[in-house]
Amino acid sequence: MTSRDLADEGGALGLVSSLRAFVWLRWRLLINGIHGGQKRDRMEQVSRAFALFVPIILVVLSMGSVVAMAILGFVGGRAVARAVVNPQIVVWILRLALFGSLVLLAVITIVSPHQTSTARYTRLVLLPIRRQTLHLVEVLASASDPVVAFVVPGLLMFAAGLALFGRGEGAVWVVAATLGLLVVLMSVAALLSFLVGWLLRSRRRGELFTLVFVLGISLVSFLPAFFGERLENQARTRSPGESRRSFSVDRFDRRLPVWTRALPSELYGRAVLDGLAGNRARAGLAVVLLFMEGAIVYAASSATHRQLLTTLEGDRARRRNTTPRAVLGRLPLLGPEASAVAWAQVRTGLRSVRGRLLVLLPGPMMAMMTLLFRQMGSDERMAVVLSSNGHLTVGAGGLFCLYAMQALTMNMFGSDRAGLTLQFLSPIGDRELARGKVVGCGIIFLVGLALAVVAALLVAANSSPSLWLAVVVGVMSTYVLLSPLFVWMSALFPVASDLSKTGSGGNPHPLPMFVGMPAVLFCALPPAVIIMLAQHWLENTALAPILMVGWLLVTLLVGVPLVGVASHSIGMRRENLALVAQT
């Protein structure tokens, strides 16, 4: 055996041992996440248990969908093998499903995986691990992506259905095409994750990318409804004697652009159809092209991964900017300590991706929905009510903003990270800290609410000014009534989060999010009753803002003392909050 053979064997053994080490590492991280450290109190243990319980429930519930996809794949393979359906129709359905899965995989990969994967590399690059091994581990980890987990079992069971009912050769080509498609999907997920991770190393560029991406996805989400309504209108205007043309896969394929033939979903469909037809040369060519695409994307992801690691290694040597920042003025009815905390919270929120999204997204989104309903001429009751009452558009935008702000309000302390440690070291009492946090989040909320009002005025300025004012005051009262809950949930269930992330890395604890959903509706119920009372029973919309201001005073009399009571939980949880902020 030559020295080169020994080196290759040692490299293979080293790769296997490195993969085993990563599997063990992730297992230990899961176990440590359940048990926690000795310094964690009982409440922290409960918080960790709930944080793990919710994802486990989601995984268990999703298993039913995986099983359903596998059953559908097996039934489809059986139907094709017994010539019950035309294979061209089944493969056409698979092509559409695979193309949609590829798009969904790209969207999910851009939004979530880079939020946590690049953060741990600052430690992994210090270990004696080959960069190629780190890259391979990330690519293999993409196989656990939900989209891949849904698609691959169904395709394999499609091959099993073919094999068990007499189409063994076709099943072999289906398995080969599925393996090639799996390589492409994993490589694409890794490439996009590394690209976005490298892009987000620059804060300004990363935040601009995230804002454009999320707003773009929000705009694109309205296109299906818009075009669907247009197609429905065309069907209604078609003359009674005009018959609708029957669908043809060949006609559909002729309308596709030439470049779509290189898509992985199209190559998969070509390999399956040619394999079932017995055309081995063409089926083999399609499978080879699939693996070639996977190899090209894998090489591109490897180069991007290498550039990402180089950027991370350079970041470790970068000096922090320690230039002191000026402190803004004192807020009314607040002391200097609480005002400083409030302005710090405002800066933290509005300079982060999450904060900008919750300000920029809710109001314009509701305004676009209103405009879309009006343009489509929808006859649904909710659409008509929303498009003909501008004050309801403001109220819906305000509630949407309250839900979006849970990343801030339900995790006031965990999102501060090192800033919370500085606040604990400062001479700030628990009551002042809680008030400052609530007021700071309230200022951010008012910015989002103001944008919702402006957006609604542009598309639905068709209501009484009294109702508009009443809705604005009512949404403010809802925030005031929720403020003690914000403090309690943030102190009892803190989670270290990063507001510069749009995925799970910036989310609060699952339990406060679950509690916050009905709580927002419950606290918004009295303002809704007041508006209905003034508009329909008293038939005097001018009384609506007067009654709503009275309700706002009631919520202030209830909410402000309760915030002081809730602040006692900060003192009881101060040590654990500091530990969470350091993770």
PDB file of C-alpha atoms in Angstrom, residues 390-498:
ATOM      1  CA  GLY A 390     -60.758  52.866   6.929  1.00  0.00           C
ATOM      2  CA  HIS A 391     -60.755  52.912  10.729  1.00  0.00           C
ATOM      3  CA  LEU A 392     -60.996  49.122  10.752  1.00  0.00           C
ATOM      4  CA  THR A 393     -57.898  48.979   8.565  1.00  0.00           C
ATOM      5  CA  VAL A 394     -56.093  51.035  11.208  1.00  0.00           C
ATOM      6  CA  GLY A 395     -57.318  48.737  13.959  1.00  0.00           C
ATOM      7  CA  ALA A 396     -56.253  45.616  12.071  1.00  0.00           C
ATOM      8  CA  GLY A 397     -52.839  47.159  11.417  1.00  0.00           C
ATOM      9  CA  GLY A 398     -52.474  48.021  15.106  1.00  0.00           C
ATOM     10  CA  LEU A 399     -53.325  44.475  16.206  1.00  0.00           C
ATOM     11  CA  PHE A 400     -50.948  43.085  13.586  1.00  0.00           C
ATOM     12  CA  CYS A 401     -48.248  45.364  15.008  1.00  0.00           C
ATOM     13  CA  LEU A 402     -48.932  44.083  18.541  1.00  0.00           C
ATOM     14  CA  TYR A 403     -48.475  40.503  17.356  1.00  0.00           C
ATOM     15  CA  ALA A 404     -45.308  41.357  15.441  1.00  0.00           C
ATOM     16  CA  MET A 405     -43.866  43.169  18.464  1.00  0.00           C
ATOM     17  CA  GLN A 406     -43.841  40.011  20.586  1.00  0.00           C
ATOM     18  CA  ALA A 407     -40.196  39.559  19.626  1.00  0.00           C
ATOM     19  CA  LEU A 408     -39.604  42.712  21.705  1.00  0.00           C
ATOM     20  CA  THR A 409     -42.397  42.859  24.241  1.00  0.00           C
ATOM     21  CA  MET A 410     -42.412  39.188  25.260  1.00  0.00           C
ATOM     22  CA  ASN A 411     -38.624  39.060  25.579  1.00  0.00           C
ATOM     23  CA  MET A 412     -37.602  42.485  26.834  1.00  0.00           C
ATOM     24  CA  PHE A 413     -34.545  41.245  28.701  1.00  0.00           C
ATOM     25  CA  GLY A 414     -33.326  38.314  26.626  1.00  0.00           C
ATOM     26  CA  SER A 415     -32.943  40.427  23.483  1.00  0.00           C
ATOM     27  CA  ASP A 416     -30.607  42.927  25.178  1.00  0.00           C
ATOM     28  CA  ARG A 417     -27.731  40.443  25.585  1.00  0.00           C
ATOM     29  CA  ALA A 418     -24.708  42.391  26.913  1.00  0.00           C
ATOM     30  CA  GLY A 419     -26.804  45.530  27.330  1.00  0.00           C
ATOM     31  CA  LEU A 420     -28.805  43.857  30.101  1.00  0.00           C
ATOM     32  CA  THR A 421     -25.613  43.193  32.049  1.00  0.00           C
ATOM     33  CA  LEU A 422     -24.742  46.888  31.850  1.00  0.00           C
ATOM     34  CA  GLN A 423     -28.218  47.818  33.036  1.00  0.00           C
ATOM     35  CA  PHE A 424     -27.948  45.450  36.009  1.00  0.00           C
ATOM     36  CA  LEU A 425     -24.607  47.004  36.926  1.00  0.00           C
ATOM     37  CA  SER A 426     -26.122  50.489  36.765  1.00  0.00           C
ATOM     38  CA  PRO A 427     -27.997  52.010  39.715  1.00  0.00           C
ATOM     39  CA  ILE A 428     -31.418  51.279  38.205  1.00  0.00           C
ATOM     40  CA  GLY A 429     -34.213  49.782  40.312  1.00  0.00           C
ATOM     41  CA  ASP A 430     -36.455  47.017  39.084  1.00  0.00           C
ATOM     42  CA  ARG A 431     -39.480  49.313  38.883  1.00  0.00           C
ATOM     43  CA  GLU A 432     -37.627  51.898  36.796  1.00  0.00           C
ATOM     44  CA  LEU A 433     -36.199  49.170  34.568  1.00  0.00           C
ATOM     45  CA  ALA A 434     -39.665  47.714  33.896  1.00  0.00           C
ATOM     46  CA  ARG A 435     -41.200  51.121  33.221  1.00  0.00           C
ATOM     47  CA  GLY A 436     -38.371  52.079  30.880  1.00  0.00           C
ATOM     48  CA  LYS A 437     -38.722  48.837  28.934  1.00  0.00           C
ATOM     49  CA  VAL A 438     -42.503  49.236  28.597  1.00  0.00           C
ATOM     50  CA  VAL A 439     -42.263  52.875  27.503  1.00  0.00           C
ATOM     51  CA  GLY A 440     -39.438  52.114  25.038  1.00  0.00           C
ATOM     52  CA  CYS A 441     -41.422  49.334  23.380  1.00  0.00           C
ATOM     53  CA  GLY A 442     -44.458  51.639  23.446  1.00  0.00           C
ATOM     54  CA  ILE A 443     -42.585  54.311  21.477  1.00  0.00           C
ATOM     55  CA  ILE A 444     -41.670  51.733  18.826  1.00  0.00           C
ATOM     56  CA  PHE A 445     -45.287  50.596  18.761  1.00  0.00           C
ATOM     57  CA  LEU A 446     -46.491  54.177  18.271  1.00  0.00           C
ATOM     58  CA  VAL A 447     -44.178  54.566  15.275  1.00  0.00           C
ATOM     59  CA  GLY A 448     -45.680  51.443  13.692  1.00  0.00           C
ATOM     60  CA  LEU A 449     -49.203  52.619  14.541  1.00  0.00           C
ATOM     61  CA  ALA A 450     -48.549  56.017  12.970  1.00  0.00           C
ATOM     62  CA  LEU A 451     -47.381  54.346   9.771  1.00  0.00           C
ATOM     63  CA  ALA A 452     -50.541  52.192   9.818  1.00  0.00           C
ATOM     64  CA  VAL A 453     -52.666  55.358  10.040  1.00  0.00           C
ATOM     65  CA  VAL A 454     -50.830  56.969   7.112  1.00  0.00           C
ATOM     66  CA  ALA A 455     -51.141  53.822   4.989  1.00  0.00           C
ATOM     67  CA  ALA A 456     -54.853  53.501   5.763  1.00  0.00           C
ATOM     68  CA  LEU A 457     -55.450  57.163   4.867  1.00  0.00           C
ATOM     69  CA  LEU A 458     -53.947  56.547   1.438  1.00  0.00           C
ATOM     70  CA  VAL A 459     -56.277  53.667   0.549  1.00  0.00           C
ATOM     71  CA  ALA A 460     -59.426  53.964   2.690  1.00  0.00           C
ATOM     72  CA  ALA A 461     -60.049  57.485   3.976  1.00  0.00           C
ATOM     73  CA  ASN A 462     -63.783  56.826   4.012  1.00  0.00           C
ATOM     74  CA  SER A 463     -64.717  56.834   7.710  1.00  0.00           C
ATOM     75  CA  SER A 464     -65.606  59.437  10.285  1.00  0.00           C
ATOM     76  CA  PRO A 465     -62.568  61.179  11.871  1.00  0.00           C
ATOM     77  CA  SER A 466     -64.100  60.402  15.257  1.00  0.00           C
ATOM     78  CA  LEU A 467     -63.895  56.690  14.542  1.00  0.00           C
ATOM     79  CA  TRP A 468     -60.299  56.999  13.378  1.00  0.00           C
ATOM     80  CA  LEU A 469     -59.331  58.784  16.594  1.00  0.00           C
ATOM     81  CA  ALA A 470     -61.250  56.270  18.687  1.00  0.00           C
ATOM     82  CA  VAL A 471     -59.488  53.331  17.036  1.00  0.00           C
ATOM     83  CA  VAL A 472     -56.052  54.876  17.576  1.00  0.00           C
ATOM     84  CA  VAL A 473     -56.770  55.522  21.257  1.00  0.00           C
ATOM     85  CA  GLY A 474     -58.293  52.041  21.605  1.00  0.00           C
ATOM     86  CA  VAL A 475     -55.198  50.332  20.203  1.00  0.00           C
ATOM     87  CA  MET A 476     -53.039  52.382  22.595  1.00  0.00           C
ATOM     88  CA  SER A 477     -55.210  51.267  25.519  1.00  0.00           C
ATOM     89  CA  THR A 478     -54.743  47.657  24.431  1.00  0.00           C
ATOM     90  CA  TYR A 479     -50.982  48.066  24.648  1.00  0.00           C
ATOM     91  CA  VAL A 480     -51.254  49.666  28.100  1.00  0.00           C
ATOM     92  CA  LEU A 481     -53.425  46.822  29.376  1.00  0.00           C
ATOM     93  CA  LEU A 482     -50.963  44.242  28.028  1.00  0.00           C
ATOM     94  CA  SER A 483     -47.859  45.920  29.480  1.00  0.00           C
ATOM     95  CA  PRO A 484     -47.851  44.061  32.854  1.00  0.00           C
ATOM     96  CA  LEU A 485     -48.074  40.767  30.963  1.00  0.00           C
ATOM     97  CA  PHE A 486     -45.071  41.816  28.900  1.00  0.00           C
ATOM     98  CA  VAL A 487     -42.972  42.294  32.034  1.00  0.00           C
ATOM     99  CA  TRP A 488     -44.081  39.028  33.648  1.00  0.00           C
ATOM    100  CA  MET A 489     -43.527  36.902  30.539  1.00  0.00           C
ATOM    101  CA  SER A 490     -40.175  38.524  29.802  1.00  0.00           C
ATOM    102  CA  ALA A 491     -38.911  37.974  33.347  1.00  0.00           C
ATOM    103  CA  LEU A 492     -40.239  34.432  33.825  1.00  0.00           C
ATOM    104  CA  PHE A 493     -39.395  33.003  30.391  1.00  0.00           C
ATOM    105  CA  PRO A 494     -36.345  34.806  28.996  1.00  0.00           C
ATOM    106  CA  VAL A 495     -34.588  33.502  25.893  1.00  0.00           C
ATOM    107  CA  ALA A 496     -31.337  34.756  24.429  1.00  0.00           C
ATOM    108  CA  SER A 497     -32.405  36.166  21.056  1.00  0.00           C
ATOM    109  CA  ASP A 498     -30.900  38.255  18.287  1.00  0.00           C
TER     110      ASP A 498
END
